[in-house]
mmCIF file of C-alpha atoms in Angstrom:
data_model
loop_
_atom_site.group_PDB
_atom_site.id
_atom_site.type_symbol
_atom_site.label_atom_id
_atom_site.label_comp_id
_atom_site.label_asym_id
_atom_site.label_seq_id
_atom_site.Cartn_x
_atom_site.Cartn_y
_atom_site.Cartn_z
ATOM 1 C CA MET A 202 -113.666 -6.396 91.570
ATOM 2 C CA SER A 203 -117.046 -7.201 89.723
ATOM 3 C CA GLY A 204 -118.736 -4.703 91.310
ATOM 4 C CA THR A 205 -116.476 -1.900 90.472
ATOM 5 C CA VAL A 206 -117.827 0.780 87.823
ATOM 6 C CA PRO A 207 -115.757 1.669 84.651
ATOM 7 C CA PRO A 208 -114.645 5.198 84.492
ATOM 8 C CA PRO A 209 -116.681 7.871 82.635
ATOM 9 C CA GLY A 210 -116.213 7.071 78.865
ATOM 10 C CA LEU A 211 -115.524 3.690 78.974
ATOM 11 C CA VAL A 212 -117.505 0.888 78.507
ATOM 12 C CA ARG A 213 -117.332 -2.289 80.264
ATOM 13 C CA PRO A 214 -116.352 -5.308 78.042
ATOM 14 C CA GLN A 215 -118.872 -7.811 77.298
ATOM 15 C CA PRO A 216 -118.348 -11.465 76.881
ATOM 16 C CA ARG A 217 -118.926 -12.882 73.143
ATOM 17 C CA ARG A 218 -121.895 -15.194 73.295
ATOM 18 C CA TYR A 219 -122.244 -18.199 71.313
ATOM 19 C CA ARG A 220 -125.309 -19.836 70.290
ATOM 20 C CA ALA A 221 -125.526 -23.586 70.305
ATOM 21 C CA ARG A 222 -126.310 -25.190 66.895
ATOM 22 C CA GLY A 223 -128.374 -28.244 66.753
ATOM 23 C CA ARG A 224 -127.318 -31.356 64.777
ATOM 24 C CA THR A 225 -130.138 -31.015 62.295
ATOM 25 C CA TYR A 226 -129.024 -27.704 61.457
ATOM 26 C CA SER A 227 -125.429 -28.431 61.055
ATOM 27 C CA ALA A 228 -126.493 -31.527 58.728
ATOM 28 C CA THR A 229 -128.526 -29.199 56.628
ATOM 29 C CA VAL A 230 -125.404 -26.511 56.243
ATOM 30 C CA ARG A 231 -123.017 -29.302 55.202
ATOM 31 C CA ALA A 232 -125.695 -30.848 52.734
ATOM 32 C CA ALA A 233 -126.442 -27.693 50.904
ATOM 33 C CA GLY A 234 -123.447 -27.745 48.965
ATOM 34 C CA PRO A 235 -123.699 -31.018 47.740
ATOM 35 C CA ILE A 236 -127.476 -30.475 46.665
ATOM 36 C CA ALA A 237 -126.465 -27.331 45.081
ATOM 37 C CA LEU A 238 -123.947 -28.703 42.668
ATOM 38 C CA LEU A 239 -126.587 -31.970 42.319
ATOM 39 C CA ALA A 240 -129.183 -29.113 41.148
ATOM 40 C CA LEU A 241 -126.770 -27.495 38.776
ATOM 41 C CA TRP A 242 -125.632 -30.863 37.328
ATOM 42 C CA TRP A 243 -129.289 -31.713 36.485
ATOM 43 C CA ALA A 244 -130.180 -28.338 35.238
ATOM 44 C CA ALA A 245 -127.526 -28.173 32.959
ATOM 45 C CA SER A 246 -128.195 -31.695 31.486
ATOM 46 C CA ALA A 247 -131.997 -30.941 31.275
ATOM 47 C CA THR A 248 -131.307 -27.957 29.187
ATOM 48 C CA GLY A 249 -128.553 -29.580 26.867
ATOM 49 C CA LEU A 250 -125.812 -27.238 28.028
ATOM 50 C CA LEU A 251 -124.187 -30.878 29.060
ATOM 51 C CA THR A 252 -124.302 -33.465 26.670
ATOM 52 C CA PRO A 253 -124.249 -36.910 27.121
ATOM 53 C CA ASP A 254 -120.927 -37.260 25.595
ATOM 54 C CA VAL A 255 -119.206 -34.819 28.098
ATOM 55 C CA LEU A 256 -121.092 -36.157 30.996
ATOM 56 C CA ALA A 257 -124.018 -38.175 31.764
ATOM 57 C CA SER A 258 -127.197 -36.733 33.511
ATOM 58 C CA PRO A 259 -128.299 -37.643 37.052
ATOM 59 C CA ALA A 260 -130.657 -39.989 36.086
ATOM 60 C CA GLU A 261 -128.436 -41.717 33.561
ATOM 61 C CA VAL A 262 -125.751 -42.068 36.362
ATOM 62 C CA LEU A 263 -128.392 -43.607 38.578
ATOM 63 C CA ARG A 264 -129.363 -46.198 36.058
ATOM 64 C CA ALA A 265 -125.893 -47.046 35.420
ATOM 65 C CA VAL A 266 -125.751 -47.970 39.500
ATOM 66 C CA GLY A 267 -128.595 -49.862 39.090
ATOM 67 C CA GLU A 268 -126.944 -51.803 35.927
ATOM 68 C CA LEU A 269 -123.419 -52.290 37.598
ATOM 69 C CA TRP A 270 -124.964 -53.348 41.146
ATOM 70 C CA GLY A 271 -127.477 -55.633 39.189
ATOM 71 C CA ASN A 272 -124.719 -57.533 37.508
ATOM 72 C CA GLY A 273 -122.411 -57.722 40.386
ATOM 73 C CA GLN A 274 -119.880 -55.656 38.847
ATOM 74 C CA LEU A 275 -119.830 -52.668 41.323
ATOM 75 C CA PRO A 276 -119.733 -55.036 44.570
ATOM 76 C CA ASP A 277 -117.085 -56.903 43.076
ATOM 77 C CA ALA A 278 -115.048 -54.151 42.097
ATOM 78 C CA LEU A 279 -115.841 -52.259 45.532
ATOM 79 C CA THR A 280 -114.492 -55.526 47.263
ATOM 80 C CA THR A 281 -111.449 -55.540 45.310
ATOM 81 C CA SER A 282 -110.670 -51.996 45.595
ATOM 82 C CA LEU A 283 -111.581 -51.644 49.523
ATOM 83 C CA THR A 284 -109.186 -54.555 49.959
ATOM 84 C CA ARG A 285 -106.346 -52.884 48.213
ATOM 85 C CA SER A 286 -106.526 -49.834 50.098
ATOM 86 C CA GLY A 287 -107.412 -51.404 53.501
ATOM 87 C CA LEU A 288 -104.082 -53.475 53.577
ATOM 88 C CA GLY A 289 -102.304 -50.879 52.273
ATOM 89 C CA LEU A 290 -103.502 -48.379 54.636
ATOM 90 C CA LEU A 291 -102.978 -50.940 57.527
ATOM 91 C CA ILE A 292 -99.039 -51.191 56.339
ATOM 92 C CA GLY A 293 -98.566 -47.744 55.646
ATOM 93 C CA LEU A 294 -99.970 -46.816 59.408
ATOM 94 C CA ALA A 295 -97.894 -49.416 61.026
ATOM 95 C CA ALA A 296 -94.764 -48.467 59.448
ATOM 96 C CA GLY A 297 -95.120 -44.644 59.953
ATOM 97 C CA LEU A 298 -96.519 -45.060 63.420
ATOM 98 C CA THR A 299 -93.240 -47.028 64.058
ATOM 99 C CA LEU A 300 -90.811 -44.970 62.623
ATOM 100 C CA GLY A 301 -92.253 -41.917 64.241
ATOM 101 C CA ILE A 302 -92.161 -43.066 67.687
ATOM 102 C CA THR A 303 -88.604 -44.204 67.060
ATOM 103 C CA THR A 304 -87.502 -41.009 65.578
ATOM 104 C CA GLY A 305 -89.772 -38.727 68.152
ATOM 105 C CA PHE A 306 -88.986 -40.606 71.418
ATOM 106 C CA THR A 307 -85.081 -41.445 70.942
ATOM 107 C CA ARG A 308 -82.151 -39.450 70.098
ATOM 108 C CA LEU A 309 -80.419 -42.194 68.171
ATOM 109 C CA GLY A 310 -83.576 -43.219 66.229
ATOM 110 C CA ASP A 311 -83.964 -39.399 65.391
ATOM 111 C CA GLU A 312 -80.053 -39.259 64.276
ATOM 112 C CA LEU A 313 -80.066 -42.516 62.335
ATOM 113 C CA LEU A 314 -83.682 -42.432 60.408
ATOM 114 C CA ASP A 315 -85.182 -38.755 60.551
ATOM 115 C CA SER A 316 -83.201 -37.481 57.641
ATOM 116 C CA SER A 317 -83.333 -40.632 55.384
ATOM 117 C CA VAL A 318 -87.138 -40.732 55.712
ATOM 118 C CA GLN A 319 -87.572 -37.237 54.919
ATOM 119 C CA THR A 320 -85.478 -37.456 52.147
ATOM 120 C CA LEU A 321 -87.852 -40.396 50.600
ATOM 121 C CA ARG A 322 -91.035 -38.316 51.893
ATOM 122 C CA THR A 323 -90.213 -35.752 49.341
ATOM 123 C CA ILE A 324 -90.067 -38.275 46.632
ATOM 124 C CA PRO A 325 -93.918 -38.105 44.809
ATOM 125 C CA PHE A 326 -95.339 -41.900 45.248
ATOM 126 C CA LEU A 327 -96.411 -41.386 41.579
ATOM 127 C CA SER A 328 -92.881 -41.561 40.319
ATOM 128 C CA LEU A 329 -92.767 -45.039 42.018
ATOM 129 C CA VAL A 330 -95.217 -46.710 39.654
ATOM 130 C CA PRO A 331 -92.636 -47.766 36.784
ATOM 131 C CA LEU A 332 -90.330 -48.816 39.568
ATOM 132 C CA PHE A 333 -92.714 -51.143 41.543
ATOM 133 C CA MET A 334 -94.340 -52.714 38.114
ATOM 134 C CA VAL A 335 -90.187 -53.731 37.792
ATOM 135 C CA TRP A 336 -89.832 -54.953 41.130
ATOM 136 C CA PHE A 337 -92.981 -56.529 41.811
ATOM 137 C CA GLY A 338 -94.452 -56.989 38.357
ATOM 138 C CA ILE A 339 -98.219 -55.877 37.895
ATOM 139 C CA ASN A 340 -99.850 -58.089 40.629
ATOM 140 C CA GLU A 341 -101.527 -57.153 43.810
ATOM 141 C CA THR A 342 -98.446 -56.864 45.486
ATOM 142 C CA ALA A 343 -96.931 -53.783 43.509
ATOM 143 C CA LYS A 344 -100.643 -52.161 44.120
ATOM 144 C CA ILE A 345 -100.702 -52.526 47.870
ATOM 145 C CA LEU A 346 -97.219 -51.416 48.134
ATOM 146 C CA LEU A 347 -97.641 -48.258 46.708
ATOM 147 C CA ILE A 348 -100.449 -47.401 48.710
ATOM 148 C CA ALA A 349 -98.392 -48.209 51.694
ATOM 149 C CA VAL A 350 -95.802 -45.730 50.750
ATOM 150 C CA ALA A 351 -98.381 -43.028 49.895
ATOM 151 C CA THR A 352 -99.839 -43.457 53.494
ATOM 152 C CA THR A 353 -96.570 -43.914 55.358
ATOM 153 C CA PHE A 354 -95.114 -40.592 55.474
ATOM 154 C CA PRO A 355 -98.263 -38.433 56.716
ATOM 155 C CA MET A 356 -98.586 -40.705 59.653
ATOM 156 C CA TYR A 357 -94.638 -40.533 60.200
ATOM 157 C CA VAL A 358 -94.820 -36.488 60.381
ATOM 158 C CA SER A 359 -97.658 -36.551 62.438
ATOM 159 C CA THR A 360 -96.287 -39.240 64.998
ATOM 160 C CA THR A 361 -92.835 -37.766 65.256
ATOM 161 C CA SER A 362 -94.629 -34.064 66.119
ATOM 162 C CA GLY A 363 -97.209 -35.539 68.469
ATOM 163 C CA VAL A 364 -94.211 -37.473 70.265
ATOM 164 C CA ARG A 365 -91.905 -34.681 70.529
ATOM 165 C CA ASP A 366 -94.457 -32.462 71.936
ATOM 166 C CA THR A 367 -95.164 -34.615 74.742
ATOM 167 C CA ASP A 368 -94.482 -32.628 78.023
ATOM 168 C CA PRO A 369 -90.837 -33.544 79.066
ATOM 169 C CA LYS A 370 -91.605 -33.053 82.663
ATOM 170 C CA LEU A 371 -94.351 -35.758 82.607
ATOM 171 C CA ILE A 372 -91.986 -38.127 81.230
ATOM 172 C CA GLU A 373 -89.198 -37.171 83.435
ATOM 173 C CA ALA A 374 -91.659 -37.641 86.375
ATOM 174 C CA MET A 375 -92.951 -41.007 85.318
ATOM 175 C CA ARG A 376 -89.344 -42.258 84.691
ATOM 176 C CA SER A 377 -88.330 -41.185 88.584
ATOM 177 C CA PHE A 378 -91.580 -43.725 89.564
ATOM 178 C CA GLY A 379 -89.524 -46.412 87.627
ATOM 179 C CA MET A 380 -91.788 -46.854 84.455
ATOM 180 C CA GLY A 381 -90.182 -48.480 81.803
ATOM 181 C CA ARG A 382 -89.569 -46.983 78.317
ATOM 182 C CA LEU A 383 -92.325 -49.368 76.573
ATOM 183 C CA ALA A 384 -94.517 -48.500 79.366
ATOM 184 C CA LEU A 385 -94.130 -44.659 78.850
ATOM 185 C CA VAL A 386 -94.927 -44.742 75.326
ATOM 186 C CA ARG A 387 -97.816 -46.907 76.016
ATOM 187 C CA GLN A 388 -99.287 -45.166 78.780
ATOM 188 C CA VAL A 389 -97.724 -41.457 78.427
ATOM 189 C CA VAL A 390 -96.464 -40.490 74.967
ATOM 190 C CA LEU A 391 -99.141 -42.075 73.066
ATOM 191 C CA PRO A 392 -102.036 -40.668 74.820
ATOM 192 C CA GLY A 393 -100.461 -37.037 74.993
ATOM 193 C CA ALA A 394 -100.036 -37.261 71.094
ATOM 194 C CA LEU A 395 -103.377 -38.260 70.093
ATOM 195 C CA PRO A 396 -104.573 -35.644 68.341
ATOM 196 C CA SER A 397 -101.740 -35.532 66.046
ATOM 197 C CA LEU A 398 -101.718 -39.053 65.703
ATOM 198 C CA LEU A 399 -105.569 -38.744 64.492
ATOM 199 C CA ALA A 400 -104.383 -35.864 62.181
ATOM 200 C CA GLY A 401 -102.078 -38.160 60.404
ATOM 201 C CA LEU A 402 -104.696 -40.899 60.145
ATOM 202 C CA ARG A 403 -106.771 -38.545 58.632
ATOM 203 C CA LEU A 404 -104.167 -37.768 55.693
ATOM 204 C CA SER A 405 -103.304 -40.994 55.530
ATOM 205 C CA MET A 406 -106.952 -42.479 54.780
ATOM 206 C CA THR A 407 -107.377 -39.637 52.191
ATOM 207 C CA LEU A 408 -104.288 -40.492 50.883
ATOM 208 C CA SER A 409 -105.026 -43.976 50.438
ATOM 209 C CA VAL A 410 -107.964 -43.359 47.897
ATOM 210 C CA ILE A 411 -105.558 -40.948 45.696
ATOM 211 C CA ALA A 412 -103.160 -43.852 45.705
ATOM 212 C CA LEU A 413 -105.937 -46.203 45.226
ATOM 213 C CA ILE A 414 -106.483 -44.507 41.883
ATOM 214 C CA ALA A 415 -102.838 -44.409 40.738
ATOM 215 C CA ALA A 416 -102.362 -48.312 41.997
ATOM 216 C CA GLU A 417 -105.527 -49.486 39.770
ATOM 217 C CA GLU A 418 -103.665 -47.928 36.720
ATOM 218 C CA ILE A 419 -101.166 -50.787 36.782
ATOM 219 C CA ASN A 420 -102.765 -53.106 34.698
ATOM 220 C CA ALA A 421 -105.825 -53.607 36.929
ATOM 221 C CA THR A 422 -108.084 -56.500 35.793
ATOM 222 C CA ALA A 423 -110.785 -55.613 38.899
ATOM 223 C CA GLY A 424 -111.525 -53.389 40.967
ATOM 224 C CA ILE A 425 -113.092 -49.455 40.099
ATOM 225 C CA GLY A 426 -109.819 -48.323 38.254
ATOM 226 C CA TYR A 427 -110.703 -51.397 35.940
ATOM 227 C CA LEU A 428 -114.403 -50.446 35.889
ATOM 228 C CA MET A 429 -112.994 -46.849 34.708
ATOM 229 C CA SER A 430 -110.695 -48.186 31.931
ATOM 230 C CA GLN A 431 -113.277 -50.607 30.656
ATOM 231 C CA ALA A 432 -116.141 -47.311 30.361
ATOM 232 C CA GLN A 433 -113.164 -45.337 28.891
ATOM 233 C CA SER A 434 -112.961 -47.950 25.906
ATOM 234 C CA TYR A 435 -116.866 -47.669 25.131
ATOM 235 C CA ALA A 436 -117.324 -43.793 26.231
ATOM 236 C CA ARG A 437 -119.738 -44.800 28.755
ATOM 237 C CA THR A 438 -119.726 -41.329 30.579
ATOM 238 C CA ASP A 439 -122.332 -42.708 32.970
ATOM 239 C CA ILE A 440 -119.978 -45.424 34.447
ATOM 240 C CA LEU A 441 -117.356 -43.158 34.568
ATOM 241 C CA ALA A 442 -119.147 -40.604 36.823
ATOM 242 C CA VAL A 443 -120.358 -43.698 38.870
ATOM 243 C CA CYS A 444 -116.850 -44.716 39.444
ATOM 244 C CA ILE A 445 -115.483 -40.864 40.389
ATOM 245 C CA LEU A 446 -118.306 -40.493 42.617
ATOM 246 C CA VAL A 447 -117.371 -43.847 44.462
ATOM 247 C CA TYR A 448 -113.866 -42.630 44.779
ATOM 248 C CA GLY A 449 -115.312 -39.155 46.190
ATOM 249 C CA LEU A 450 -117.229 -41.540 48.529
ATOM 250 C CA LEU A 451 -114.859 -43.205 49.798
ATOM 251 C CA GLY A 452 -112.844 -40.202 50.814
ATOM 252 C CA LEU A 453 -115.498 -38.865 52.381
ATOM 253 C CA THR A 454 -116.161 -41.862 54.220
ATOM 254 C CA ALA A 455 -112.575 -41.779 55.322
ATOM 255 C CA ASP A 456 -112.849 -38.357 56.759
ATOM 256 C CA VAL A 457 -116.161 -39.267 58.693
ATOM 257 C CA VAL A 458 -114.670 -42.304 60.377
ATOM 258 C CA VAL A 459 -111.863 -40.268 61.760
ATOM 259 C CA ARG A 460 -114.236 -37.400 62.698
ATOM 260 C CA LEU A 461 -116.308 -40.334 64.863
ATOM 261 C CA LEU A 462 -112.962 -41.505 66.379
ATOM 262 C CA GLU A 463 -112.297 -38.089 67.477
ATOM 263 C CA ARG A 464 -115.514 -37.763 69.405
ATOM 264 C CA VAL A 465 -114.922 -41.474 70.802
ATOM 265 C CA LEU A 466 -111.411 -41.170 72.017
ATOM 266 C CA MET A 467 -111.418 -37.127 72.843
ATOM 267 C CA PRO A 468 -114.917 -36.479 73.829
ATOM 268 C CA TRP A 469 -113.542 -33.215 75.784
ATOM 269 C CA ARG A 470 -112.804 -31.659 72.375
ATOM 270 C CA THR A 471 -115.585 -29.887 70.329
ATOM 271 C CA PRO A 472 -115.303 -29.043 66.805
ATOM 272 C CA GLN A 473 -113.763 -25.354 65.678
ATOM 273 C CA GLY A 474 -116.635 -23.389 65.104
ATOM 274 C CA ALA A 475 -119.277 -26.168 66.350
ATOM 275 C CA THR A 476 -121.065 -23.228 68.780
ATOM 276 C CA ARG A 477 -120.282 -20.038 66.702
#
């Protein structure tokens, strides 16, 4: 009872109170780390601890961005790299989603496919680069398929786990109402597995950037990787830094996109620690 007085010597437990944090505060905290790294980079360059032959200063990197953007090299490279990454990601997501639903929802699919897919998943995708060059040559197909392979398995694992965790009683109840298998997957299983699907999407999008770096080592003649190889030949550490930062921004953008999708598709969920 709410009015009950606790026995002597005991203290009534008090619920822990959390204070809501504003968006401005959260954004400031998130930006503190990158700003601190930028300040250290600038200070090391200004004091001579970091020489240009090791890494260009932030000012030189900004000038390199202006140079590459002005002559059209950076926009062209970004377009090429994003096209490769996007096509490979779409193929990988479609394959991982299809295989995950098949093995997670049907026993026959699990018995036929899961052991084979799990075996393939343990093979590092970087080890496939020489084989893909033999199979597909050094054209765009090899690059796109390498990204597709890298992004398939995270989506597969997450989809399989999410589908298997769907409440079996709910599935049986919907079946008793005459709902077909495809309708069950579309209206019951996939919505229930949505958190796992978004987790797989986040991992796959991150891996698409990592695989893009490897793919653009396959004799690329365009893209961010090509810019890096050209900059390496001329010891342009400023352009190398630009390319590395672009790869990092692509990965960060992918993470932000998934976070926005989580807020749109699952508005009832609040980020962990958002109010603490």
